[in-house]
mmCIF file of C-alpha atoms in Angstrom:
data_model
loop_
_atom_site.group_PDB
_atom_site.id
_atom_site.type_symbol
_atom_site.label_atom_id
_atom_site.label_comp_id
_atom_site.label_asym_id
_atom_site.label_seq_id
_atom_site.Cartn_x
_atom_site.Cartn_y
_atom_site.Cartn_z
ATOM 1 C CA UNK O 276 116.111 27.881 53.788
ATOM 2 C CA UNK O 277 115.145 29.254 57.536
ATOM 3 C CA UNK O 278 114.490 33.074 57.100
ATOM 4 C CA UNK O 279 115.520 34.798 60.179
ATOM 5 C CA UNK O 280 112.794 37.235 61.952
ATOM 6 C CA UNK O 281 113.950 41.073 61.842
ATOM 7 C CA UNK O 282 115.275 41.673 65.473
ATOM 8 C CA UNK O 283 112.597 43.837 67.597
ATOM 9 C CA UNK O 284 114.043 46.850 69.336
ATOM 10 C CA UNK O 285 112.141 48.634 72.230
ATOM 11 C CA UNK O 286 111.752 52.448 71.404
ATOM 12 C CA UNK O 287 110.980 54.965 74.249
ATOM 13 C CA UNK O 288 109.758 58.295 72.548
ATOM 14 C CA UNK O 289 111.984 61.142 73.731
ATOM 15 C CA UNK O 290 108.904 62.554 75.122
ATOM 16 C CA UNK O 291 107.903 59.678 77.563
ATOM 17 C CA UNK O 292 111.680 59.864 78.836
ATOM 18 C CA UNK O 293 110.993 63.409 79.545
ATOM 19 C CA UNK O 294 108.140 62.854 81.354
ATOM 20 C CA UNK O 295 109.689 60.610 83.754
ATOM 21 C CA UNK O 296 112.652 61.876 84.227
ATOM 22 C CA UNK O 297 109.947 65.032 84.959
ATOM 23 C CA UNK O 298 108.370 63.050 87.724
ATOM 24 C CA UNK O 299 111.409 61.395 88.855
ATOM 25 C CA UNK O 300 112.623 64.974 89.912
ATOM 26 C CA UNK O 301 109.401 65.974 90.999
ATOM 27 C CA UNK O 302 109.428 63.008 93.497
ATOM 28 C CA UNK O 303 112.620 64.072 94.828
ATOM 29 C CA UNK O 304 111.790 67.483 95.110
ATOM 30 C CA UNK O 305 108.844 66.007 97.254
ATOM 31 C CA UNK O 306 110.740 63.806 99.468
ATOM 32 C CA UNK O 307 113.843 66.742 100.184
ATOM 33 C CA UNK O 308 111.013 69.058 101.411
ATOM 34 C CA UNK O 309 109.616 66.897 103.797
ATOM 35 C CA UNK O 310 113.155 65.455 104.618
ATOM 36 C CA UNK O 311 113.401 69.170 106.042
ATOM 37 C CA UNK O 312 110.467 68.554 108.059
ATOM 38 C CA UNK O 313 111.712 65.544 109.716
ATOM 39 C CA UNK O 314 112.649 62.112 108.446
ATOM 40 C CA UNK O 315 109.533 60.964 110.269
ATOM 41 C CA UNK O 316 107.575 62.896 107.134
ATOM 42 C CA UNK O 317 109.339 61.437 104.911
ATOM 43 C CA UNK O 318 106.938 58.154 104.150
ATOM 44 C CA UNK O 319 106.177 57.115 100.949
ATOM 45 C CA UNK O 320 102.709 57.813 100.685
ATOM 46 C CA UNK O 321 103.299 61.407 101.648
ATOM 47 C CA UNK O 322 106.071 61.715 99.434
ATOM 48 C CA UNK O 323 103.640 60.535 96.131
ATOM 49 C CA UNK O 324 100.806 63.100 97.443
ATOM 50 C CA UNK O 325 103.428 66.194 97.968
ATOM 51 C CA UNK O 326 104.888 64.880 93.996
ATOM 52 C CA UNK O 327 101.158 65.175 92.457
ATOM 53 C CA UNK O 328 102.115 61.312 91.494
ATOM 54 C CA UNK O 329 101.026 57.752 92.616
ATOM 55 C CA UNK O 330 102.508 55.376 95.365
ATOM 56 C CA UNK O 331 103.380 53.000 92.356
ATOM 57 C CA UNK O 332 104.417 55.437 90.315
ATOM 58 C CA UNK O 333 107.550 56.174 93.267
ATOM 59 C CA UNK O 334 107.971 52.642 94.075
ATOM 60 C CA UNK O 335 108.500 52.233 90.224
ATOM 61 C CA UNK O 336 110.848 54.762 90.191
ATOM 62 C CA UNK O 337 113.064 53.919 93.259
ATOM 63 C CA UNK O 338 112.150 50.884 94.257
ATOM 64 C CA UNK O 339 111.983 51.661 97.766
ATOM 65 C CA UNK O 340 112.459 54.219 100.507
ATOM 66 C CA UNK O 341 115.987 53.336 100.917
ATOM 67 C CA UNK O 342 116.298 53.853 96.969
ATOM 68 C CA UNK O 343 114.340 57.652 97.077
ATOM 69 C CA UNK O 344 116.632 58.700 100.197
ATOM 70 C CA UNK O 345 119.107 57.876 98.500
ATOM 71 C CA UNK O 346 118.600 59.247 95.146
ATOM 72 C CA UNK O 347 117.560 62.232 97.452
ATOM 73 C CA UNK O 348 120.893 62.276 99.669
ATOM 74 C CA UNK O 349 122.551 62.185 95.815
ATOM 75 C CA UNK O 350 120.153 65.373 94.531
ATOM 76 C CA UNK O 351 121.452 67.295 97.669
ATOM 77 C CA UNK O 352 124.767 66.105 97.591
ATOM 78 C CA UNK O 353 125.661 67.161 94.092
ATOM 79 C CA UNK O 354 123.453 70.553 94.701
ATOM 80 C CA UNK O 355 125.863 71.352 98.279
ATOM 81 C CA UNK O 356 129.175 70.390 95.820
ATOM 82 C CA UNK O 357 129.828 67.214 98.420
ATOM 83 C CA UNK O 358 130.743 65.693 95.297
ATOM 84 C CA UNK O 359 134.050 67.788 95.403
ATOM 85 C CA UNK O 360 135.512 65.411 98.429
ATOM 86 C CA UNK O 361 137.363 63.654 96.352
ATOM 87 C CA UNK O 362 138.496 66.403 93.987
ATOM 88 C CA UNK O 363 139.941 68.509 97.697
ATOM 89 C CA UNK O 364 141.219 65.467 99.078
ATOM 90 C CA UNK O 365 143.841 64.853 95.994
ATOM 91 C CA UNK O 366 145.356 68.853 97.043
ATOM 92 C CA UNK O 367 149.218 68.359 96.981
ATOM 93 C CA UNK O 368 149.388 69.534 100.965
ATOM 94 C CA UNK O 369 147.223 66.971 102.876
ATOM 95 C CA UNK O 370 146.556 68.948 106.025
ATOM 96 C CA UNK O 371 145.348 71.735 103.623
ATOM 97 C CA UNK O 372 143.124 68.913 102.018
ATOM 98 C CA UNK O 373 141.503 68.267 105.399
ATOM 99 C CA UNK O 374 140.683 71.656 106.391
ATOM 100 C CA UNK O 375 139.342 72.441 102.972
ATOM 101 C CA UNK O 376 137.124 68.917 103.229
ATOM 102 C CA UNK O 377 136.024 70.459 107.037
ATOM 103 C CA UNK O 378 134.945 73.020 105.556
ATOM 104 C CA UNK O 379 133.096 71.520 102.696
ATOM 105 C CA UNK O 380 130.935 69.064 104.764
ATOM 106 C CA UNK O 381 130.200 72.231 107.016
ATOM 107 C CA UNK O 382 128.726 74.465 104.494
ATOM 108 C CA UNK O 383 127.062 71.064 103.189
ATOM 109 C CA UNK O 384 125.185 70.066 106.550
ATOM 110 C CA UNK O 385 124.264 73.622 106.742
ATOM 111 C CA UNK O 386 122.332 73.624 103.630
ATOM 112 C CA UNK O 387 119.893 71.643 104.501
ATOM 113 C CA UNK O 388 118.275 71.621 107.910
ATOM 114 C CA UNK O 389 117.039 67.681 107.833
ATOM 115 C CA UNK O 390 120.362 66.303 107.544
ATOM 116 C CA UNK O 391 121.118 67.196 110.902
ATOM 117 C CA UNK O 392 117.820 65.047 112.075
ATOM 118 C CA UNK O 393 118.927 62.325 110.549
ATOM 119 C CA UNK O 394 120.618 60.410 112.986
ATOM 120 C CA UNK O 395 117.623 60.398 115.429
ATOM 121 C CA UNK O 396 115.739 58.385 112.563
ATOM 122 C CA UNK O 397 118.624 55.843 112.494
ATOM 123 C CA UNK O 398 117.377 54.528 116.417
ATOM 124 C CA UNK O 399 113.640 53.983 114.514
ATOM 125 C CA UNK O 400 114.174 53.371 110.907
ATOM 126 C CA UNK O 401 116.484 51.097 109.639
ATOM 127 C CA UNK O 402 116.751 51.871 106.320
ATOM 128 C CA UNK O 403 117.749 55.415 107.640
ATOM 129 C CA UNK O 404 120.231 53.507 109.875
ATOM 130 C CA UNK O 405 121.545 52.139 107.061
ATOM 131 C CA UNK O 406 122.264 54.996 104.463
ATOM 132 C CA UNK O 407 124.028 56.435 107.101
ATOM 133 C CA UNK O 408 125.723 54.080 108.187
ATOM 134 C CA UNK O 409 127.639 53.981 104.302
ATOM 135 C CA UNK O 410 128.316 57.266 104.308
ATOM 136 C CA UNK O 411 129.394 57.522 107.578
ATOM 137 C CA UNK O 412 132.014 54.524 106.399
ATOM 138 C CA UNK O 413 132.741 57.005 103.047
ATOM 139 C CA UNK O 414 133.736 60.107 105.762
ATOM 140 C CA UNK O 415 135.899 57.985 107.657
ATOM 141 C CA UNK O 416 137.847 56.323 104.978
ATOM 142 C CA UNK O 417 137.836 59.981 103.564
ATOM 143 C CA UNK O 418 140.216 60.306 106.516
ATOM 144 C CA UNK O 419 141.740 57.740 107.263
ATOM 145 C CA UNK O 420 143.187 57.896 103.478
ATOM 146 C CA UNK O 421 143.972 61.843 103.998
ATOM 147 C CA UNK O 422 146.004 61.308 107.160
ATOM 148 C CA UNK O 423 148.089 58.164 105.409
ATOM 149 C CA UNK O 424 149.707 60.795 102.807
ATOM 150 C CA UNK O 425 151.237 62.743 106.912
ATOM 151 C CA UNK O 426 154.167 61.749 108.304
ATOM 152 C CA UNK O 427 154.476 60.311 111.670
ATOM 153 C CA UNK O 428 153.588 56.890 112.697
ATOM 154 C CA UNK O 429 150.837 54.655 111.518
ATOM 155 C CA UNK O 430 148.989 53.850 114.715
ATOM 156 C CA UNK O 431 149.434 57.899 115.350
ATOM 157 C CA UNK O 432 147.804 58.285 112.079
ATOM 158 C CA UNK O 433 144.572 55.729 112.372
ATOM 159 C CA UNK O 434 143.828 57.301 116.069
ATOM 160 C CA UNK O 435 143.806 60.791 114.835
ATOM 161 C CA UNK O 436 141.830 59.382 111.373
ATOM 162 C CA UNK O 437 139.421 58.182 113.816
ATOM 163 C CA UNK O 438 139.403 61.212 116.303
ATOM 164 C CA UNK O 439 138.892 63.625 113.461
ATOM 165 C CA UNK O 440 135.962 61.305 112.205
ATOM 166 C CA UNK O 441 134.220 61.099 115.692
ATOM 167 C CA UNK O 442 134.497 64.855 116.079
ATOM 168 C CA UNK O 443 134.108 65.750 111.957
ATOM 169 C CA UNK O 444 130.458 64.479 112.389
ATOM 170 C CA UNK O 445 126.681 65.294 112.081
ATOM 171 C CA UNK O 446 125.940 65.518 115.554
ATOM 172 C CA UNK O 447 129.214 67.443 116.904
ATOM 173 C CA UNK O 448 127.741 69.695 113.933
ATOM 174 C CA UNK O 449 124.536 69.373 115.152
ATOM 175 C CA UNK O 450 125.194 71.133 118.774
ATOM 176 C CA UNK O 451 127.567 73.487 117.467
ATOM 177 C CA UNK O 452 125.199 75.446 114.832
ATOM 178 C CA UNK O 453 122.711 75.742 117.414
ATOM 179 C CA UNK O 454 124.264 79.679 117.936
ATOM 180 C CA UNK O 455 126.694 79.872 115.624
ATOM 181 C CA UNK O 456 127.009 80.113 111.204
ATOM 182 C CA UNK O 457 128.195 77.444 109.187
ATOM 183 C CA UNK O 458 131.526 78.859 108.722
ATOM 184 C CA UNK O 459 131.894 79.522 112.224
ATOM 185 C CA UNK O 460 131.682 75.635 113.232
ATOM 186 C CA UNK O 461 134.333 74.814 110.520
ATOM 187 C CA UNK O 462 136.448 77.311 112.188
ATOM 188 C CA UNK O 463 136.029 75.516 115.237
ATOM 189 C CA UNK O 464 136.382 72.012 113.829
ATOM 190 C CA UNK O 465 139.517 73.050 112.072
ATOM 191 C CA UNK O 466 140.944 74.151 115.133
ATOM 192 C CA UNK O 467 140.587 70.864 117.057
ATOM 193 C CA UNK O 468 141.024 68.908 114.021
ATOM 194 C CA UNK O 469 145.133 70.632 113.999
ATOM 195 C CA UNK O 470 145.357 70.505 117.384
ATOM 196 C CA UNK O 471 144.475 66.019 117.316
ATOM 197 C CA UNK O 472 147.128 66.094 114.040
ATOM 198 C CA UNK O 473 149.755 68.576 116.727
ATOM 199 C CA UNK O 474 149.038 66.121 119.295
ATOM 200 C CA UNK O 475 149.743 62.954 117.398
ATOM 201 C CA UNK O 476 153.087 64.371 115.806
ATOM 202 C CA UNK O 477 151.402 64.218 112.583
ATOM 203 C CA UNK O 478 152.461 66.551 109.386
#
């Protein structure tokens, strides 16, 4: 008669998980204050010196820069209430729901001064490039999907999805907090925003 070996089960003590979740935030604590610096700060190395931590130790965690900016761009994200894009998007009057995202992703971009210099990295870095390349392709499907619950006619529709997407972006944002508050530039967003939706017979 074969007697069967006791299965073996990995245990992590509650305390080690602690710990590294500890350093896990830690390392993205790092990484979002240099982010404000400049994504050009942002290396790896640096990151593990500013985090009290080793190189390995991030690499472990996050497997890459890519991983850490992202894991970063998720910290921020759910800090700023980005995360509530969907929830404003599903409001019963859709051209309310677009105002009330405008305004969102203003007083998110404000937040936090690197976000703006983030597009300058995507012409060095490519994993920059990338990132926001996917969220860029989130925003405008936000959009695009907003504008499909109007009525008026489809091609109407997609150019003003993609007119409210070119001008509902980093950059635009970019120039127009240089002298003016957060709230201010989603004033001004909204404004042009109606006037694309006014223009394309859209409501």
């Amino acid at each position: 008669m074969r007697t069967s070996l006791p299965e073996t089960r990995s245990y992590i003590s509650p305390k080690r998980e602690a710990a590294a979740a500890a350093k896990r935030q830690a390392v993205i604590a790092a990484a979002d204050r240099l982010l404000s610096s400049g994504p050009a700060m942002m290396s790896m190395e640096a990151v593990a010196r500013a985090a009290g931590v080793t190189r390995l130790t991030v690499y472990k965690q996050f497997g890459s820069r890519r991983g850490l900016l992202e894991a970063v761009f998720d910290a921020n994200a759910e800090r700023g209430g980005a995360t509530r894009l969907r929830e404003l998007a599903q409001l019963p009057d859709p051209r309310e729901a677009l105002f009330a995202c405008i305004d969102l992703l203003c007083t998110f971009w404000g937040s936090h001064p690197g976000f703006t210099k983030l597009n300058e990295a995507a012409f060095i870095d490519p994993e920059f490039a990338e990132a926001i390349r996917e969220r860029n392709a989130r925003r405008h499907q936000l959009f695009t999907r907003l504008l499909a619950r109007m009525a008026g006619d489809e091609q109407a529709r997609q150019d003003a999805a993609d007119l409210i997407f070119s001008l509902v972006s980093v950059p635009t944002f970019r120039i127009l907090i240089a002298d003016r508050q957060s709230s201010d530039v989603a004033t001004l967003l909204k404004s042009a925003a109606a006037a694309i939706l006014d223009a394309h017979k859209l409501g």
